[in-house]
Coordinates of C-alpha atoms in Angstrom, one line a residue:
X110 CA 2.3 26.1 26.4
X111 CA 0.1 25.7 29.6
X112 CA -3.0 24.3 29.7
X113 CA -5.3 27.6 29.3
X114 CA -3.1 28.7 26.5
X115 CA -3.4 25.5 24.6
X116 CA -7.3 25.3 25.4
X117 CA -7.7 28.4 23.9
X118 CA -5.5 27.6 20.5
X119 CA -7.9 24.5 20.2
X120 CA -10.9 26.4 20.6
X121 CA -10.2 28.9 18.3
X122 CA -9.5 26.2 15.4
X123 CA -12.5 24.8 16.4
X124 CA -11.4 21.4 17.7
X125 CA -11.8 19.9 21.0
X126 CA -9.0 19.2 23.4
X127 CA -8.8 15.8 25.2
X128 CA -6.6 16.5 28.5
X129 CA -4.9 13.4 30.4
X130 CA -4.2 12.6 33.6
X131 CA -1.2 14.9 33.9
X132 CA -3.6 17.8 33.0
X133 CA -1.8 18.6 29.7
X134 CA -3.3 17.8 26.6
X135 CA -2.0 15.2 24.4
X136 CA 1.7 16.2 23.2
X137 CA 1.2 15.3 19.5
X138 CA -2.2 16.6 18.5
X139 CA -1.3 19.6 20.8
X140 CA 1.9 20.5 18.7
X141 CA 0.0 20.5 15.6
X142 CA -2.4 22.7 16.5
X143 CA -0.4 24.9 17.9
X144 CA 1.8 25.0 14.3
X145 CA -1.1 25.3 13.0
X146 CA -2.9 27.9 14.8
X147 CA 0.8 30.1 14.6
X148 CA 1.4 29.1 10.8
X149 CA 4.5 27.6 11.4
X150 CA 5.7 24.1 9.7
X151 CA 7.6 21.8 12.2
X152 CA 8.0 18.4 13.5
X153 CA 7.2 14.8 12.6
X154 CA 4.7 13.3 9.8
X155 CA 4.6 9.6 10.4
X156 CA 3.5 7.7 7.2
X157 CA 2.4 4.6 6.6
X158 CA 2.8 1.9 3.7
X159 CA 3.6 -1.3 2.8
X160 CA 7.0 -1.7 1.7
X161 CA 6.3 -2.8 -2.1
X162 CA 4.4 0.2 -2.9
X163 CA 6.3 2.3 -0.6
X164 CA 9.4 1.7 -2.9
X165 CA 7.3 2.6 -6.0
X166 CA 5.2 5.5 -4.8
X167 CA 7.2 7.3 -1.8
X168 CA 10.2 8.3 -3.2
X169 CA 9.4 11.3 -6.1
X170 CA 6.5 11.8 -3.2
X171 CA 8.4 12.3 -0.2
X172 CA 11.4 14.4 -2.1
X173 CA 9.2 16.9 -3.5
X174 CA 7.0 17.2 -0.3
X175 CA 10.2 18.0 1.9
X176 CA 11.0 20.2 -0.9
X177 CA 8.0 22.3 -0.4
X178 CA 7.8 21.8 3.5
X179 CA 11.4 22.1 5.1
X180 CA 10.5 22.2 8.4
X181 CA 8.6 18.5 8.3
X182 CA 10.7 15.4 8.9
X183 CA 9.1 12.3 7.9
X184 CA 9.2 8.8 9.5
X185 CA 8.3 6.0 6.6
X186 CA 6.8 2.9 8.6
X187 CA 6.9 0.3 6.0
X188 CA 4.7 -3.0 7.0
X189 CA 1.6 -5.5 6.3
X190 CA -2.2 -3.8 4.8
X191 CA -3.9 -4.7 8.1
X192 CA -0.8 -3.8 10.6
X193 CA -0.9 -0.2 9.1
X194 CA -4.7 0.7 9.5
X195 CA -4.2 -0.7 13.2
X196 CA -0.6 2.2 13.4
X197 CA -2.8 4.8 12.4
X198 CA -5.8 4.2 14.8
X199 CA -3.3 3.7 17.7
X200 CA -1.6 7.1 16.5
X201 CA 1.6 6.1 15.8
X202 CA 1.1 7.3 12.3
X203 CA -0.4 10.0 11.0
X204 CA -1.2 8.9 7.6
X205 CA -1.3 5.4 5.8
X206 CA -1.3 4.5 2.7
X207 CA -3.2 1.4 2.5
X208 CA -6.5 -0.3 1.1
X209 CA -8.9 0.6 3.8
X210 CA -13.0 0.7 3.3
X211 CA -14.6 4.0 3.3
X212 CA -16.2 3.8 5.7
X213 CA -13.6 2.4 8.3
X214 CA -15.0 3.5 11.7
X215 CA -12.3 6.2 13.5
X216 CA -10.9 7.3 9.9
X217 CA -11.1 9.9 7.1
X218 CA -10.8 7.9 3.2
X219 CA -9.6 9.1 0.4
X220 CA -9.2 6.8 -2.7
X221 CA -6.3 7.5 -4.7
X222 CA -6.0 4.5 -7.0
X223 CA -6.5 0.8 -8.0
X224 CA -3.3 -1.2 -8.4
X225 CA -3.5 -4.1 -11.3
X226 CA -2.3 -7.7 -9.7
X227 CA -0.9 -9.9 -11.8
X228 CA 1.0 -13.5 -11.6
X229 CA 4.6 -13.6 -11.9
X230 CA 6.0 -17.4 -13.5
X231 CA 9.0 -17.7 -15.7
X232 CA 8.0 -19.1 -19.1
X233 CA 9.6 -22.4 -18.7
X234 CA 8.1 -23.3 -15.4
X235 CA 4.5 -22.2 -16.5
X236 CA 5.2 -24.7 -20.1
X237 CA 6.8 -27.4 -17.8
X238 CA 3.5 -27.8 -15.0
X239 CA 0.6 -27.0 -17.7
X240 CA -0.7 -29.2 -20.8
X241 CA -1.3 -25.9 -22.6
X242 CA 0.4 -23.0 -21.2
X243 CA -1.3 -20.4 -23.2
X244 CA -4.3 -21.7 -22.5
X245 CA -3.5 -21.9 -18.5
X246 CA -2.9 -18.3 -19.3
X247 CA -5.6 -17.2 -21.2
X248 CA -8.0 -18.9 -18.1
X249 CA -6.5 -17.0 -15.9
X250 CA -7.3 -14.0 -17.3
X251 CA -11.0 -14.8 -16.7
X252 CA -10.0 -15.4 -13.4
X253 CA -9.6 -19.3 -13.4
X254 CA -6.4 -20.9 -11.9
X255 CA -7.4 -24.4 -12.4
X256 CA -4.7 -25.2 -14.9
X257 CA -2.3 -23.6 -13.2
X258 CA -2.9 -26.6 -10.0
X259 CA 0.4 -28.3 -10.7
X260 CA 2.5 -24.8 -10.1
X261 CA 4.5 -24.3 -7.0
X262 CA 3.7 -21.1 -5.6
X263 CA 5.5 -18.7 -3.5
X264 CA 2.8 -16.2 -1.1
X265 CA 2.8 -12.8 0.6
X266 CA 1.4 -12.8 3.9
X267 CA -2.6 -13.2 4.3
X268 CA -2.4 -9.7 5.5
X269 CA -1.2 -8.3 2.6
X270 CA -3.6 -7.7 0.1
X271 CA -1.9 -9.1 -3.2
X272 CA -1.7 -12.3 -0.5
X273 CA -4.9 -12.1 0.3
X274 CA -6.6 -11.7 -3.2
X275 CA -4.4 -14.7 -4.4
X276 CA -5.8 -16.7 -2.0
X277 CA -9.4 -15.8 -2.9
X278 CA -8.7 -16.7 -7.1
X279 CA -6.9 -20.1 -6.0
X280 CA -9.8 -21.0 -3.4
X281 CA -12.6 -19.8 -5.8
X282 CA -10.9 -22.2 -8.7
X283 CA -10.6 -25.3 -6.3
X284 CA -7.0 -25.1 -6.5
X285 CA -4.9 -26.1 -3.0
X286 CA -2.2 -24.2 -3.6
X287 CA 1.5 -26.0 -3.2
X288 CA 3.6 -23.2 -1.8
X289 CA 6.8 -23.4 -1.9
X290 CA 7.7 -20.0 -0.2
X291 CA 6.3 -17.6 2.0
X292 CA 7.2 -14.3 2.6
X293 CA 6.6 -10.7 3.5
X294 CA 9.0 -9.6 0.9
X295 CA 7.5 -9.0 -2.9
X296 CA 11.2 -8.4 -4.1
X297 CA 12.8 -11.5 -2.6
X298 CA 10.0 -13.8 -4.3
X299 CA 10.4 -12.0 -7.8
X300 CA 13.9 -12.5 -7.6
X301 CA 13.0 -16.4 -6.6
X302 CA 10.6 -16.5 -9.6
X303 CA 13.3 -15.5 -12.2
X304 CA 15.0 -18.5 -11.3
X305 CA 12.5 -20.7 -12.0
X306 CA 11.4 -21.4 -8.2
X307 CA 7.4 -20.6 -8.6
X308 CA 4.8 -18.6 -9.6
X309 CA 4.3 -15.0 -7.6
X310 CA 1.4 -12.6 -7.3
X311 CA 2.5 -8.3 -7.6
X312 CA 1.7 -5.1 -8.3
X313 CA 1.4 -5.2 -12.3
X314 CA 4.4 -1.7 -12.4
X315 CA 6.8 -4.9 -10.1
X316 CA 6.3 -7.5 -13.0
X317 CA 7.3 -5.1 -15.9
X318 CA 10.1 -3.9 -13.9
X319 CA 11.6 -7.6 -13.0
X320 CA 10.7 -8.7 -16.6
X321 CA 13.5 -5.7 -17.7
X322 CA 15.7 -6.7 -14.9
X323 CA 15.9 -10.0 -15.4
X324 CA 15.5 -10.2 -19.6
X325 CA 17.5 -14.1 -19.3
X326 CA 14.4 -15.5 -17.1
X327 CA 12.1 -15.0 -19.7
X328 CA 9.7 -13.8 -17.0
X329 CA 5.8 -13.7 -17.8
X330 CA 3.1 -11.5 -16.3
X331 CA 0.2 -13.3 -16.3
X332 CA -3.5 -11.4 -16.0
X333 CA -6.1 -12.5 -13.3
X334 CA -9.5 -10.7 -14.8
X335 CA -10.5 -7.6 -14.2
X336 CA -11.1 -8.2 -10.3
X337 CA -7.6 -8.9 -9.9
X338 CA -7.1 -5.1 -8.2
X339 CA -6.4 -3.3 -5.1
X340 CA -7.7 -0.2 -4.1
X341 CA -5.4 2.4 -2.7
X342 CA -6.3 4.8 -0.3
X343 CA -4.8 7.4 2.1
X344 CA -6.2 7.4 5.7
X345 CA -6.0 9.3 8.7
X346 CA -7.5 9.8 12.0
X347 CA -11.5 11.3 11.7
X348 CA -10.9 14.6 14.3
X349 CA -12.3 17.9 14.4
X350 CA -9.0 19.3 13.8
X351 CA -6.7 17.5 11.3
X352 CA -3.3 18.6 11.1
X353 CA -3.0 20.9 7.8
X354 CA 0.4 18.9 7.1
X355 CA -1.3 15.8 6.6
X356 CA -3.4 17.1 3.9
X357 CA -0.7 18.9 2.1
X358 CA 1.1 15.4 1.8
X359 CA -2.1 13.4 0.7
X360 CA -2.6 16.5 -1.6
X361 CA 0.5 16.2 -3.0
X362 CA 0.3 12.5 -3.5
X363 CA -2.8 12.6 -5.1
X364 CA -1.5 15.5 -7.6
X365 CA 1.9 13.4 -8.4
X366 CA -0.6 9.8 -9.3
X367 CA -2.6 12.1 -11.5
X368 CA 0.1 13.7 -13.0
X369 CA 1.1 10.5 -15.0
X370 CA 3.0 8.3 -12.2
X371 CA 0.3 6.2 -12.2
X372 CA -0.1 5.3 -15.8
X373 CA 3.9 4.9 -15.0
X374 CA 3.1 2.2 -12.0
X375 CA 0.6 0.3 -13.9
X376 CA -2.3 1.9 -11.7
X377 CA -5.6 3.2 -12.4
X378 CA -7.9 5.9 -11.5
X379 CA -9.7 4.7 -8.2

């Protein structure tokens, strides 16, 4: 479309139209209000979410979504909490799936849930580096990791909220953590903590699945208190005209964790 056409389709869906240099609007947010403005489903929805939760939430999501909205591709960017709310305000995804504050300048919130963290240790290790490993454990549920000082530990990044919120229970219980491994990669380090290398902190729906898949490691999910949680959101870009495909997948996301997936993921009502 030329630019009168496509000034007219934004006005009449009552959104403004930000023009650039080449005196065409914006090719992204023009498309979608054109597809809008015609009723026609096409093109791109960028999402995005770390990769942990993407593996537990996205797939039923995305297969029903595409079920119901042929004409959308969608392009999963899987990465780090603070790396995704910095995508989506650069526009180079649509919607992320994220803990964000509600009231993050530039974006629309919506809570969706609040995801349990828990610690990850195989039984052994925890019995071998504590006096009294259920009482270590039972400390930890009220949020205290001082007996657990003498575990190795193996970290997500600092920008990565289960990282992050590890970091605040071992600082707040005077414990310098000894860590062993870093990573980005909750899968690799549960798959390092069923053989006995250290003590991880995941998403309470990771721990019951690696405590099934690895029965011989005698894995143990250890509670933090009820602090220990994350709250989910889905975000996108605060505009007068939001992209009516972006709300049918947050829609649909939000029905499929009330439907029961997230009593299924270990995830609460947010």
């Amino acid at each position: 479309l030329q630019v009168p056409a496509l000034m007219e389709a934004a006005e009449q869906l009552g959104c403004e139209p930000v023009v650039v240099g080449t005196g065409r609007l914006q090719a992204g947010a023009l498309e979608d209000v054109e597809a809008d403005l015609v009723g026609v489903e096409r093109g791109l929805l960028g999402v995005g979410v770390a990769s942990t939760r993407g593996h537990m939430l996205m797939p039923a999501t995305i297969a029903r979504f595409q079920s119901e909205h042929p004409g959308i591709n969608v392009l999963l960017h899987e990465s780090e909490n603070q790396e995704l709310v910095s995508l989506l305000k650069e526009g180079r995804v649509d919607l992320a799936v994220a803990t964000v504050p509600d009231d993050e300048p530039g974006l629309q919130v919506r809570r969706l849930c609040r995801e349990k963290i828990v610690m990850l240790v195989a039984e052994g290790l925890l019995r071998d580096v504590c006096d009294d490993a259920d009482e270590a454990v039972r400390e930890a549920g009220r949020g205290n990791m001082a007996p657990l000082s003498r575990c190795p530990f193996m970290m997500l990044g600092k920008a990565d909220e289960p990282g992050a919120l590890s970091r605040r229970l071992l600082e707040r219980s005077g414990v310098r953590p000894w860590v062993r491994v870093y990573s980005k990669n909750s899968e690799t380090l549960i798959d390092l903590a069923a053989r006995g290398m250290g003590a991880c902190f995941v998403p309470r729906a990771l721990a019951m699945r690696a405590m099934s898949d690895h029965p011989d490691a005698r894995l143990r999910a250890v509670g933090l208190g009820d602090e220990a949680a994350i709250t989910i959101s889905a975000a996108w870009r605060d505009s007068d005209h939001v992209w009516s495909v972006i709300l049918a997948f947050y829609e649909l996301l939000a029905t499929e964790l009330a439907g029961g997936e997230s009593a299924m993921l270990g995830l609460e009502e947010a």
